[in-house]
Coordinates of C-alpha atoms in Angstrom, one line a residue:
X1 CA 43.9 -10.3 -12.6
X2 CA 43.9 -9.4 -9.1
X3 CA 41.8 -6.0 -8.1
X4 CA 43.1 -3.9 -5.9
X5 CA 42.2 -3.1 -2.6
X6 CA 41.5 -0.5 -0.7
X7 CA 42.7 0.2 3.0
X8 CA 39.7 -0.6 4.7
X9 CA 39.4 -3.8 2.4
X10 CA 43.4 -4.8 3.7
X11 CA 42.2 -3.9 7.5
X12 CA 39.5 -6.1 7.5
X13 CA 41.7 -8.9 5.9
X14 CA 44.0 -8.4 8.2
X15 CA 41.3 -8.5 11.1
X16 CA 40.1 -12.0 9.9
X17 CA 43.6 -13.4 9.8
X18 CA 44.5 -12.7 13.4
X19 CA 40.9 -13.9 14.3
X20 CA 41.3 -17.3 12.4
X21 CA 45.6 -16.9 13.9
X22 CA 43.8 -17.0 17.6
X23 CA 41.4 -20.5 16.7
X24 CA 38.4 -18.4 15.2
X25 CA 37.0 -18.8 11.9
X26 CA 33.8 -17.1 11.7
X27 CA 32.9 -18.6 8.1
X28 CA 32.7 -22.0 10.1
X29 CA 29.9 -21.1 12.4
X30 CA 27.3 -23.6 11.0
X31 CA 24.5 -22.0 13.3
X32 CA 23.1 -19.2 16.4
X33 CA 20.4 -20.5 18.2
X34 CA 18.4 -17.0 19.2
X35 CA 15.4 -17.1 21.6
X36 CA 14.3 -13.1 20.2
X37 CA 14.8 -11.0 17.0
X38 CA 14.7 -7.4 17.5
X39 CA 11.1 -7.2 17.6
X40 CA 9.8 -9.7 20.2
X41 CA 12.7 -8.4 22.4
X42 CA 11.6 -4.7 22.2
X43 CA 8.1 -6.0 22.8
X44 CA 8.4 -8.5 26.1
X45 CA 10.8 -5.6 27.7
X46 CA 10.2 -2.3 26.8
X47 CA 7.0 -2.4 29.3
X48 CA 9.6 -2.6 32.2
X49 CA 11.1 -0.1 34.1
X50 CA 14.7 0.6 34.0
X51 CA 14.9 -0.4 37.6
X52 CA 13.1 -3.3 37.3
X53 CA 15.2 -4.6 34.3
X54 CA 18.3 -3.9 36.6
X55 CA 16.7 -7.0 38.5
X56 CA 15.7 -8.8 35.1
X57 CA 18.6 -11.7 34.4
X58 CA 16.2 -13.6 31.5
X59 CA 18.7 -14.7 28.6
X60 CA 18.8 -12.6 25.3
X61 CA 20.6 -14.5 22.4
X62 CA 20.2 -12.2 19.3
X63 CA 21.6 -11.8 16.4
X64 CA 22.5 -9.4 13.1
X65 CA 24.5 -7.0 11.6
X66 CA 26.4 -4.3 12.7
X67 CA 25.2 -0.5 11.5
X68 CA 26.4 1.4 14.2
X69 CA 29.2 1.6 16.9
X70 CA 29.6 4.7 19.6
X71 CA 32.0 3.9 22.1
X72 CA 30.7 1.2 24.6
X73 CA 27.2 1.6 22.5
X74 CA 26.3 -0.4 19.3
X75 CA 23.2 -1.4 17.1
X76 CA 22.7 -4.7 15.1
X77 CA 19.9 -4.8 12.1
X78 CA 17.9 -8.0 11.8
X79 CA 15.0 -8.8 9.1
X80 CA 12.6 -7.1 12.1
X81 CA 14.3 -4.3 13.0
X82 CA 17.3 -2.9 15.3
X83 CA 18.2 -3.1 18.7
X84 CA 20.8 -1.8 20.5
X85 CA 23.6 -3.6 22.5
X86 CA 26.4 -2.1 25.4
X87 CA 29.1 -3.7 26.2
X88 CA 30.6 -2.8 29.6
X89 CA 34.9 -3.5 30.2
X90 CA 33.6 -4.3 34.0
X91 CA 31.5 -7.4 33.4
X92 CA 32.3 -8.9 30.4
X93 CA 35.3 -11.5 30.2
X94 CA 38.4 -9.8 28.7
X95 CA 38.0 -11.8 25.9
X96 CA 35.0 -10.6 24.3
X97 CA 35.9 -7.3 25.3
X98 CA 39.1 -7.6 22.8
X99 CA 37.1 -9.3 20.0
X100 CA 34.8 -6.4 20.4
X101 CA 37.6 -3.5 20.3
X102 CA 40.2 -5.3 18.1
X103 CA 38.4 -7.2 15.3
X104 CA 35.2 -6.1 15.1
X105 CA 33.5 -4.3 12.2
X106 CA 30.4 -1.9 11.2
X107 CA 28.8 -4.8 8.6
X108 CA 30.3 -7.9 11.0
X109 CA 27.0 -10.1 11.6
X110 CA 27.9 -10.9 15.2
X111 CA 25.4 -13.3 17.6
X112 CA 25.0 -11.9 21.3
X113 CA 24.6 -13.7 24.6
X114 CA 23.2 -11.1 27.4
X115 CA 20.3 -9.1 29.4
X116 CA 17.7 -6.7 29.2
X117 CA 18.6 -3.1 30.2
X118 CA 17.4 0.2 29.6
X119 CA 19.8 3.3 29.4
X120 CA 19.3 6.8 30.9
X121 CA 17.1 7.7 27.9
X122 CA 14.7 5.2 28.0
X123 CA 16.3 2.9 25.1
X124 CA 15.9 -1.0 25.5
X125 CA 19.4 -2.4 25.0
X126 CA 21.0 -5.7 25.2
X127 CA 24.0 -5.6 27.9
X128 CA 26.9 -7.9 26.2
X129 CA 27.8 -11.3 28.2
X130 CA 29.2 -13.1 25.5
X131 CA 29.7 -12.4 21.7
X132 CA 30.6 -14.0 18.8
X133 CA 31.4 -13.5 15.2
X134 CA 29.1 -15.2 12.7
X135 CA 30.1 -13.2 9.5
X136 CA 32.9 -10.9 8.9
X137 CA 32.0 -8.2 6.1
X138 CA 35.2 -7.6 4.3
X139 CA 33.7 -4.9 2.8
X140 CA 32.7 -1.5 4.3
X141 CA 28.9 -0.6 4.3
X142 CA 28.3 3.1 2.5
X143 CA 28.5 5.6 5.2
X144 CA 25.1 6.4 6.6
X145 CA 23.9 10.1 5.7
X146 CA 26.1 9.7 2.2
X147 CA 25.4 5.9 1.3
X148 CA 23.9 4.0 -1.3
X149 CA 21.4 6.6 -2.8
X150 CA 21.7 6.6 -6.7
X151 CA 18.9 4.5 -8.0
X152 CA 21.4 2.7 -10.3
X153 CA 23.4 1.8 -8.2
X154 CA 20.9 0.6 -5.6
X155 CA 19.1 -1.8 -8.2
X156 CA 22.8 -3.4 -9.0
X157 CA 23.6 -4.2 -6.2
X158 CA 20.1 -4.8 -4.1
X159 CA 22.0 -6.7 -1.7
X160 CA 23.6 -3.3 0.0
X161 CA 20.4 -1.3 -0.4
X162 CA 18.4 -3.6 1.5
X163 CA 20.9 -3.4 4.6
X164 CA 21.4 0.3 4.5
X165 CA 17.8 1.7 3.4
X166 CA 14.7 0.3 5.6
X167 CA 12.4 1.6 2.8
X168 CA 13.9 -0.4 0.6
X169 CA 13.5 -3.3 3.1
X170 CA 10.0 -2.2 3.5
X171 CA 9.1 -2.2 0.0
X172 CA 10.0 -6.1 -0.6
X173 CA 7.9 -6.5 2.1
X174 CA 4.9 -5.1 1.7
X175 CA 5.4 -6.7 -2.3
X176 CA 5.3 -10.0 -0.6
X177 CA 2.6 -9.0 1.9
X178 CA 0.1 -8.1 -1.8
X179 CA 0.7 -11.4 -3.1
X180 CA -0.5 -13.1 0.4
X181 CA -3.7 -11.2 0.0
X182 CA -4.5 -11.8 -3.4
X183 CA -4.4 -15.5 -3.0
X184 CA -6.2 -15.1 0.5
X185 CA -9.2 -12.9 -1.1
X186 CA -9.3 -15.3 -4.6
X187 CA -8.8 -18.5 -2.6
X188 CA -12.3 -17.5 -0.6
X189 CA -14.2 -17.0 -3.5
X190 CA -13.1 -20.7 -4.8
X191 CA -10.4 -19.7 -7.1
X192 CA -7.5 -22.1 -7.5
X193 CA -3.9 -21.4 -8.0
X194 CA -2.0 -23.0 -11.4
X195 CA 1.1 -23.5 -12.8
X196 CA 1.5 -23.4 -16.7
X197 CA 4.9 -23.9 -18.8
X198 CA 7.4 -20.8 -19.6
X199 CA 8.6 -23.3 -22.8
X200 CA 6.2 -22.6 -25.4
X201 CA 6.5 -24.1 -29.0
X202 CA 4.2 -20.9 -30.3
X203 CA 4.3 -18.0 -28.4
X204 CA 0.9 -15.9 -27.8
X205 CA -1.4 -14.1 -25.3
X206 CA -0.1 -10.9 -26.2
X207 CA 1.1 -8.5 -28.6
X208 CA 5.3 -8.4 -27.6
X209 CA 8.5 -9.8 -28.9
X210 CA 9.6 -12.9 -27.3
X211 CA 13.0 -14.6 -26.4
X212 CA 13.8 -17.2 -28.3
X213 CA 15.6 -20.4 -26.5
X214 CA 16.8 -23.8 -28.2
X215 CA 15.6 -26.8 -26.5
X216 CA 18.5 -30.4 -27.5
X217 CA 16.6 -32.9 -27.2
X218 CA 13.2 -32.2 -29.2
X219 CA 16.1 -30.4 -31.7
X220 CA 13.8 -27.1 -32.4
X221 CA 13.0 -24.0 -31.2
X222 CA 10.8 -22.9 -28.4
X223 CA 9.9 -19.2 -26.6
X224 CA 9.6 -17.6 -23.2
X225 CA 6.2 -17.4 -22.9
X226 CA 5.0 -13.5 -23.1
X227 CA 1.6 -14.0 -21.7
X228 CA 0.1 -17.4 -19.9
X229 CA -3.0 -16.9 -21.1
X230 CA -3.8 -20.0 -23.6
X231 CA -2.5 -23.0 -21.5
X232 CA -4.8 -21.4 -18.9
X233 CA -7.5 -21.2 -21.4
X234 CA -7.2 -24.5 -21.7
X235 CA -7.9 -25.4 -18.2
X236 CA -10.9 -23.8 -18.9
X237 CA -12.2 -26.1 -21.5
X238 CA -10.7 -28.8 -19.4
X239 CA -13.3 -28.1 -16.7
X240 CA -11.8 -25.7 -14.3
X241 CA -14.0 -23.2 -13.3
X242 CA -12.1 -20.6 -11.3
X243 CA -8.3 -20.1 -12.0
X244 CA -5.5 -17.9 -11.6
X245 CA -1.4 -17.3 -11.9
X246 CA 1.1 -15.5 -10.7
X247 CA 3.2 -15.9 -13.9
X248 CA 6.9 -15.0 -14.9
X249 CA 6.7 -13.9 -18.2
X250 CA 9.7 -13.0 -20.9
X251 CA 9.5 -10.0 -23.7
X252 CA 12.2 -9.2 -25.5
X253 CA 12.1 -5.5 -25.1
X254 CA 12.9 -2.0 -24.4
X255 CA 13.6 -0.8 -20.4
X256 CA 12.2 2.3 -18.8
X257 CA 10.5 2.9 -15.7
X258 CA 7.4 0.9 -15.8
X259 CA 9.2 -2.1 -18.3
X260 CA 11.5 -4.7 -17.7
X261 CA 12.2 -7.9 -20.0
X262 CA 11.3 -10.2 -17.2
X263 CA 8.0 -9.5 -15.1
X264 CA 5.8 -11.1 -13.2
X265 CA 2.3 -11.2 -14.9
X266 CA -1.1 -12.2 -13.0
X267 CA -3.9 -14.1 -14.9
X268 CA -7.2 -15.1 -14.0
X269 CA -10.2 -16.8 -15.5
X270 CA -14.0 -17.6 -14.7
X271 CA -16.0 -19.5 -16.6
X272 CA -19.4 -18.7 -17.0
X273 CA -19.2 -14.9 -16.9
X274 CA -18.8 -11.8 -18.4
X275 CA -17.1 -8.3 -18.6
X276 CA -18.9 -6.5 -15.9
X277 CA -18.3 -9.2 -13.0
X278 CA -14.5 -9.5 -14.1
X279 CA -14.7 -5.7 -14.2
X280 CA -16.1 -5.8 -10.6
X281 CA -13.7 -7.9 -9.3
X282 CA -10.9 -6.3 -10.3
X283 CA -12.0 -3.4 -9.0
X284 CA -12.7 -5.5 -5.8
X285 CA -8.6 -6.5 -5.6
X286 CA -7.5 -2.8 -5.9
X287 CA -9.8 -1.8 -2.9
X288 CA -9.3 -5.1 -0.8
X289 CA -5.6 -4.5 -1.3
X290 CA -6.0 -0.7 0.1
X291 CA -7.6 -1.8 2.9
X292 CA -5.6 -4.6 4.3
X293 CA -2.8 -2.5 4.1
X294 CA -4.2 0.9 5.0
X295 CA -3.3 2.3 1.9
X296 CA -6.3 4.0 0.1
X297 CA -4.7 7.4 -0.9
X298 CA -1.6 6.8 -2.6
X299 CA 1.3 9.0 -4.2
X300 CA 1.9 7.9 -7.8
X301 CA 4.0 9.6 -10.6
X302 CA 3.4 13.2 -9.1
X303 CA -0.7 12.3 -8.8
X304 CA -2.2 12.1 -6.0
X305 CA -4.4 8.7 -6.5
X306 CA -7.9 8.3 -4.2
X307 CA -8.7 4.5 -4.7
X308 CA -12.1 5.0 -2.3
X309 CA -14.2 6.5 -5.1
X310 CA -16.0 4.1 -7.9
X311 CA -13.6 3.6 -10.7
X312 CA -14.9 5.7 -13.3
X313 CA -16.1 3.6 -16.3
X314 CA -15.9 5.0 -20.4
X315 CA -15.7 3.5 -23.7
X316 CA -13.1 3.8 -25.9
X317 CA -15.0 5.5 -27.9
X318 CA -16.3 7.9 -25.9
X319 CA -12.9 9.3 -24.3
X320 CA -11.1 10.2 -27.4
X321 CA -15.0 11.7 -28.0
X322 CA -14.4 13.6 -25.3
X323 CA -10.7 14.3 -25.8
X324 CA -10.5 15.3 -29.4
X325 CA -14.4 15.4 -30.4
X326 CA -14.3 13.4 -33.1
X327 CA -16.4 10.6 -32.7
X328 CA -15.1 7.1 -34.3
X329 CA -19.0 5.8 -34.3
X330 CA -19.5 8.1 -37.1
X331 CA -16.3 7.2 -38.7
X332 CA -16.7 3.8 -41.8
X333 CA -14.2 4.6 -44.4
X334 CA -10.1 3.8 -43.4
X335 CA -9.4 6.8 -46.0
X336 CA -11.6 8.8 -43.5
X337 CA -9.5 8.0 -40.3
X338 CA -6.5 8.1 -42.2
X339 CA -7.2 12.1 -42.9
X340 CA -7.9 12.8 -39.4
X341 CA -5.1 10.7 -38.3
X342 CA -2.9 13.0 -40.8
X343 CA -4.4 16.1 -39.2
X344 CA -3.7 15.4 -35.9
X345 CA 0.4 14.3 -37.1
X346 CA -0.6 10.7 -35.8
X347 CA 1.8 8.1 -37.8
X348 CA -0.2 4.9 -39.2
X349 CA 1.8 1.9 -39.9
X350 CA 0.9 -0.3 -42.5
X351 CA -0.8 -3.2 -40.3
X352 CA -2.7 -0.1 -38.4
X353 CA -4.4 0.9 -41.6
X354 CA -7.7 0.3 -40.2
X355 CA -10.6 2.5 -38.3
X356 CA -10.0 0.4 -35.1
X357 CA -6.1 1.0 -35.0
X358 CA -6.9 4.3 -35.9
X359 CA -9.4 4.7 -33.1
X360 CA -6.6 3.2 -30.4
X361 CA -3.4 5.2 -31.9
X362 CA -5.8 8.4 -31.0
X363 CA -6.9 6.8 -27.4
X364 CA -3.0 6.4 -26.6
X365 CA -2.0 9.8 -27.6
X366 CA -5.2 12.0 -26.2
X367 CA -7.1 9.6 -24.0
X368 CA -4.5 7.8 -21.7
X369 CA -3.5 11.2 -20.5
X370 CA -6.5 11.8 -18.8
X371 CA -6.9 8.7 -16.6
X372 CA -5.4 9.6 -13.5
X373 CA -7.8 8.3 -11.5
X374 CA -8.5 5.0 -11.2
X375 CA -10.6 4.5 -15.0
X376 CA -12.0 1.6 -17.0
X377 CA -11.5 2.0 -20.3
X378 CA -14.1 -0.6 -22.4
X379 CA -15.1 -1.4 -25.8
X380 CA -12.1 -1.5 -27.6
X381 CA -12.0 -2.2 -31.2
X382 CA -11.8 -5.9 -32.6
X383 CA -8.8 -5.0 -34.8
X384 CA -6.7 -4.5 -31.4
X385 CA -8.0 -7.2 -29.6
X386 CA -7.5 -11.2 -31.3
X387 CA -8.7 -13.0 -28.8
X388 CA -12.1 -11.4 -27.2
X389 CA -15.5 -12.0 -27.9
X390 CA -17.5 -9.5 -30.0
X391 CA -19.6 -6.9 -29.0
X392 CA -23.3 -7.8 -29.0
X393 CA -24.5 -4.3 -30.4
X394 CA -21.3 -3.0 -32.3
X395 CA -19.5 -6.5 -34.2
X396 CA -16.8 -3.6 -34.9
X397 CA -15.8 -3.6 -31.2
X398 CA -15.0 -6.5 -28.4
X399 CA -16.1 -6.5 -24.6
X400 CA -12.7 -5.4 -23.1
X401 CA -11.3 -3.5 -21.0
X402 CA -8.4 -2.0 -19.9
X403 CA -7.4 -0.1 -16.0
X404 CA -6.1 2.9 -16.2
X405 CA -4.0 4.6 -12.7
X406 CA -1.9 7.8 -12.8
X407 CA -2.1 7.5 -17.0
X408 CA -0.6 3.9 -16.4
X409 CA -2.3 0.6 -17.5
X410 CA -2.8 -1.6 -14.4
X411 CA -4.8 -4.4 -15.9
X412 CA -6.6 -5.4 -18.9
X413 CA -9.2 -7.9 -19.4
X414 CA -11.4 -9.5 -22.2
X415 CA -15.1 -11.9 -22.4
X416 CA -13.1 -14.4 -24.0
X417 CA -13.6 -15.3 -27.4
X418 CA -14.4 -18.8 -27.5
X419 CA -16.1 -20.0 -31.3
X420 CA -13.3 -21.5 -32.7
X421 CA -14.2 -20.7 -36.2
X422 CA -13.7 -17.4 -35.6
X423 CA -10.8 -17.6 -33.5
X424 CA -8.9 -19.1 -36.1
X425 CA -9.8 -16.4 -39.0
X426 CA -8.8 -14.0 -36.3
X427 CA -5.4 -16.3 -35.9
X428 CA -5.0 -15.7 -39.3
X429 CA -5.5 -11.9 -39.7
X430 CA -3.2 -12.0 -37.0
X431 CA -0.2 -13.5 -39.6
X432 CA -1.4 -11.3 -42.4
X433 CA 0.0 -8.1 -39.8
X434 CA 3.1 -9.8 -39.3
X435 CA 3.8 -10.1 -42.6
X436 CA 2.7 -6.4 -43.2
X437 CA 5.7 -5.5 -40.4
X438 CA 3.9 -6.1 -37.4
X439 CA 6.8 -7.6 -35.3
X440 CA 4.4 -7.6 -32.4
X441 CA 1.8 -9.6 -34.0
X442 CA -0.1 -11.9 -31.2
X443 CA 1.6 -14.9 -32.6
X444 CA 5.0 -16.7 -34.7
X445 CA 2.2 -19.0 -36.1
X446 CA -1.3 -20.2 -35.7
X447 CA -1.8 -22.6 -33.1
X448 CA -3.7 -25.1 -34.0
X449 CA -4.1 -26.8 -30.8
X450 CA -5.8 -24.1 -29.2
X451 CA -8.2 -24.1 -31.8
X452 CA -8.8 -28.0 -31.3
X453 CA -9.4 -27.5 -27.8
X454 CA -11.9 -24.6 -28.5
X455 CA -13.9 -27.4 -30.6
X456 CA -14.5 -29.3 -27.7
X457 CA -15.9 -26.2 -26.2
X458 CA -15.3 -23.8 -24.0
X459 CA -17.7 -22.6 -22.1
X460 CA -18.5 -18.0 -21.6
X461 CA -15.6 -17.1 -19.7
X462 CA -14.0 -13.6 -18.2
X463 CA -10.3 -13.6 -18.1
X464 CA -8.4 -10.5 -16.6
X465 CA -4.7 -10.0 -16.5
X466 CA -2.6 -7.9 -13.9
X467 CA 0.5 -6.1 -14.0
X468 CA 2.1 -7.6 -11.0
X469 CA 5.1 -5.1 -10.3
X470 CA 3.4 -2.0 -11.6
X471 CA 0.8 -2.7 -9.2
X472 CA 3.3 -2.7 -6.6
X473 CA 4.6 0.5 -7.7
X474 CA 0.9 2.1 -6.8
X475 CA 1.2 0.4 -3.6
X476 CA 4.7 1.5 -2.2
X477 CA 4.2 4.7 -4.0
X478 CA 8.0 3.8 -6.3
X479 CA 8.0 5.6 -9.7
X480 CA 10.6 3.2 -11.4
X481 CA 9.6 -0.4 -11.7
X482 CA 13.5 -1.1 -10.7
X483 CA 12.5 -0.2 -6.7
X484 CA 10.3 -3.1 -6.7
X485 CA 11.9 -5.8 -8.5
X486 CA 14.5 -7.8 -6.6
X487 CA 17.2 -7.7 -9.0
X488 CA 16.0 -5.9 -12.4
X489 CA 17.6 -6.1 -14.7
X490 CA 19.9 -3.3 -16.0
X491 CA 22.7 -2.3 -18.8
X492 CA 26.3 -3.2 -18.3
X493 CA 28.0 -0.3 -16.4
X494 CA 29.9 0.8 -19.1
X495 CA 27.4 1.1 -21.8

């Protein structure tokens, strides 16, 4: 079935019919060899003088889209910027002067030949020898003060909102500009950058529903991974020292404003240290991050987020302590925890019937509230955390830790558990949640290959983990994770 179009749409048509009726087929221009963008022209000319450009006759060839057209007046959008073009009846063949008034578009990508000028205000402007049409948009852009402005409608269809709002542009940017520095700032303290496989026979690493996938030729089923935290592990025992990866990972879950199925995830891992140098660090990529991009006070879900300061530093314990005093140190018996978990009309699900689930359910409704500024939340309990190595003084709770920004978890980080003997008994209280209705259990089974490589051993390691496009949220100041992915994903429009 045919759609129907609109006027505009029909103009337009029309428009690139008497173009390709006259011998020109825009869609056939292969290339446009341009000397400046918008932003090396405005800087080699916008020194001079109006008069002197009058005697300037250096070749501009330049090239983008149309946004704008004023009479004679015009302005074409490139990845660098804008710049403004004139186009004068008197000294331009008649030709171009008719493509210009007859078949030309706001949204046409068009390539121009001509020289520097500055108008009566001052503007730097490109006056029109020659133009052609690389692109015709048979589409018209959104009008400029009423254009693409819902958020819905900007995430389906990023394509517009990048050409018709620069903050969007500007976001994407600066997203690409974080990942440059990470690697930069890792790379010079000797980490390396890894790839590990999104196919995973058993799925682990977290605590998250997968997506399942059937793979024809080994005839079984395998998962997107949800975390790439145990291949890299493995590297570890293999003998790397210093790892990390930018990781696309899958989970099979709800969407809001700080989820989507489909994420990119950051890992790292250092052998031969502990949680207070991974702690460090991490701290360390937040404030190198800030400063490379003069960012350091930052607007974030209505707070107003100071990453100068030390990141405050509390135990688990101690901030629902502080939050609720009661104080889970003093707290043994399950039936205990499950009375003040009554009292405070927190539910307890059968695989969270112990003090350590307890302990977190109450950290998640009182505690996470409070950390608006930048806050390390440690010692968390060992029923939470499968695959982190014991506390020293309290066997009850693991070293680990998790960043807290604007009552948002940024990044979360363990001393990894590496005796293998009790990394499978953890494996396998692990399965006995799952089968108590934990659908979010770490794991669909025990994997046994992990634990074989632990037996060859692995050395005292601190592994850290990153939400990627939450932390570029913080960093362009965007409430919904939608404004900083490419193309999230999103419900079908009539749903």
């Amino acid at each position: 079935m045919s759609k129907e179009l609109t006027d505009q749409e029909i103009s337009r048509r029309n428009k690139l019919k008497n173009l390709i009726d006259e011998g020109i087929n825009p869609f056939l221009i292969q290339n446009f060899k341009r000397n400046y963008n918008s932003l090396s022209f405005k800087k080699d000319f916008e020194k001079f003088t109006k008069e002197e450009l009058h005697e300037n006759k250096t070749e501009i060839l330049i090239a983008g889209r149309i946004i704008a057209i004023r009479q004679t007046f015009g302005v074409i959008k490139d990845f660098y910027g804008k710049t403004q073009f004139y186009i004068n009846k008197k000294n331009i063949d008649q030709k171009y002067w008719n493509l210009f008034n007859n078949n030309i578009d706001i949204g046409d990508i068009i390539g121009i030949k001509g020289r520097p000028m500055k108008t009566n205000t001052g503007e730097i402007t490109v006056n029109i020898d020659e133009i052609v049409i690389l692109s015709k948009s048979l589409k018209p852009l959104p009008e400029k003060f009423h254009g693409l402005v819902d958020e819905e409608a900007r995430s389906r269809q990023r394509y517009i909102d990048l050409i018709v709002n620069d903050e969007s542009l500007t976001t994407f940017v600066t997203r690409s500009k974080i990942s440059t520095i990470w690697r930069q700032y890792l790379d010079e303290l000797g980490f390396l950058e890894v790839d590990t496989p999104v196919l995973q026979p058993i799925y682990g690493g977290a605590a998250a529903k997968p997506f399942t996938t059937h793979h024809n030729a080994l005839k079984r089923e395998f998962f997107l991974r949800i975390a790439p935290e145990i291949p890299l592990k493995k590297l570890i025992v293999g003998g790397f020292e210093k790892i990390y990866e930018f990781a696309r990972n899958f989970r099979n879950e709800g969407m809001d404003a700080t989820h989507n199925p489909e994420f990119t995830g950051f890992e790292l891992y250092q052998a031969y240290v502990a949680l207070p140098e991974i702690m460090d660090l991490t701290e360390n990529i937040f404030k190198v991050t800030a400063k490379k991009l003069d960012k350091t006070n930052l607007k974030f879900r209505g707070f107003d987020i100071d990453l100068t300061k030390p990141f405050k530093r509390i135990s688990m314990v101690d901030i629902v302590k502080e939050t609720t005093n009661i104080d889970f140190e003093k707290i043994t018996s399950v039936n205990e925890a499950l009375e003040i978990a009554k009292k405070h009309g927190i539910k307890v699900e059968e695989h969270q019937k112990t003090v350590g689930h307890i302990l977190n359910l109450f950290f998640e409704k009182y505690g996470e509230e409070t950390c608006i500024q930048p806050t390390f939340v440690h010692t968390y309990p060992i029923d939470t955390s499968p695959l982190t190595k014991k506390n020293i003084n309290n066997p009850n709770f693991t070293d680990r830790f998790e960043l807290f920004i604007g009552q948002k978890e940024f990044a979360n980080a363990y001393s990894e558990l590496n005796d293998p003997i009790e990394q499978l008994e953890r494996f396998q209280s692990q399965m006995n949640e799952k089968n108590n209705g934990n659908t979010e259990a770490w794991a669909n089974e025990i994997d046994y290959d992990f634990i074989t490589a632990m037996e060859y051993g692995m050395p005292p390691t601190g592994g850290l983990g990153i939400g990627f496009d939450r932390f570029c949220m913080l960093f362009t100041e965007n409430d919904s994770l939608r404004n900083v992915l490419l193309f999230p994903h999103m419900k079908d429009e009539n749903q």
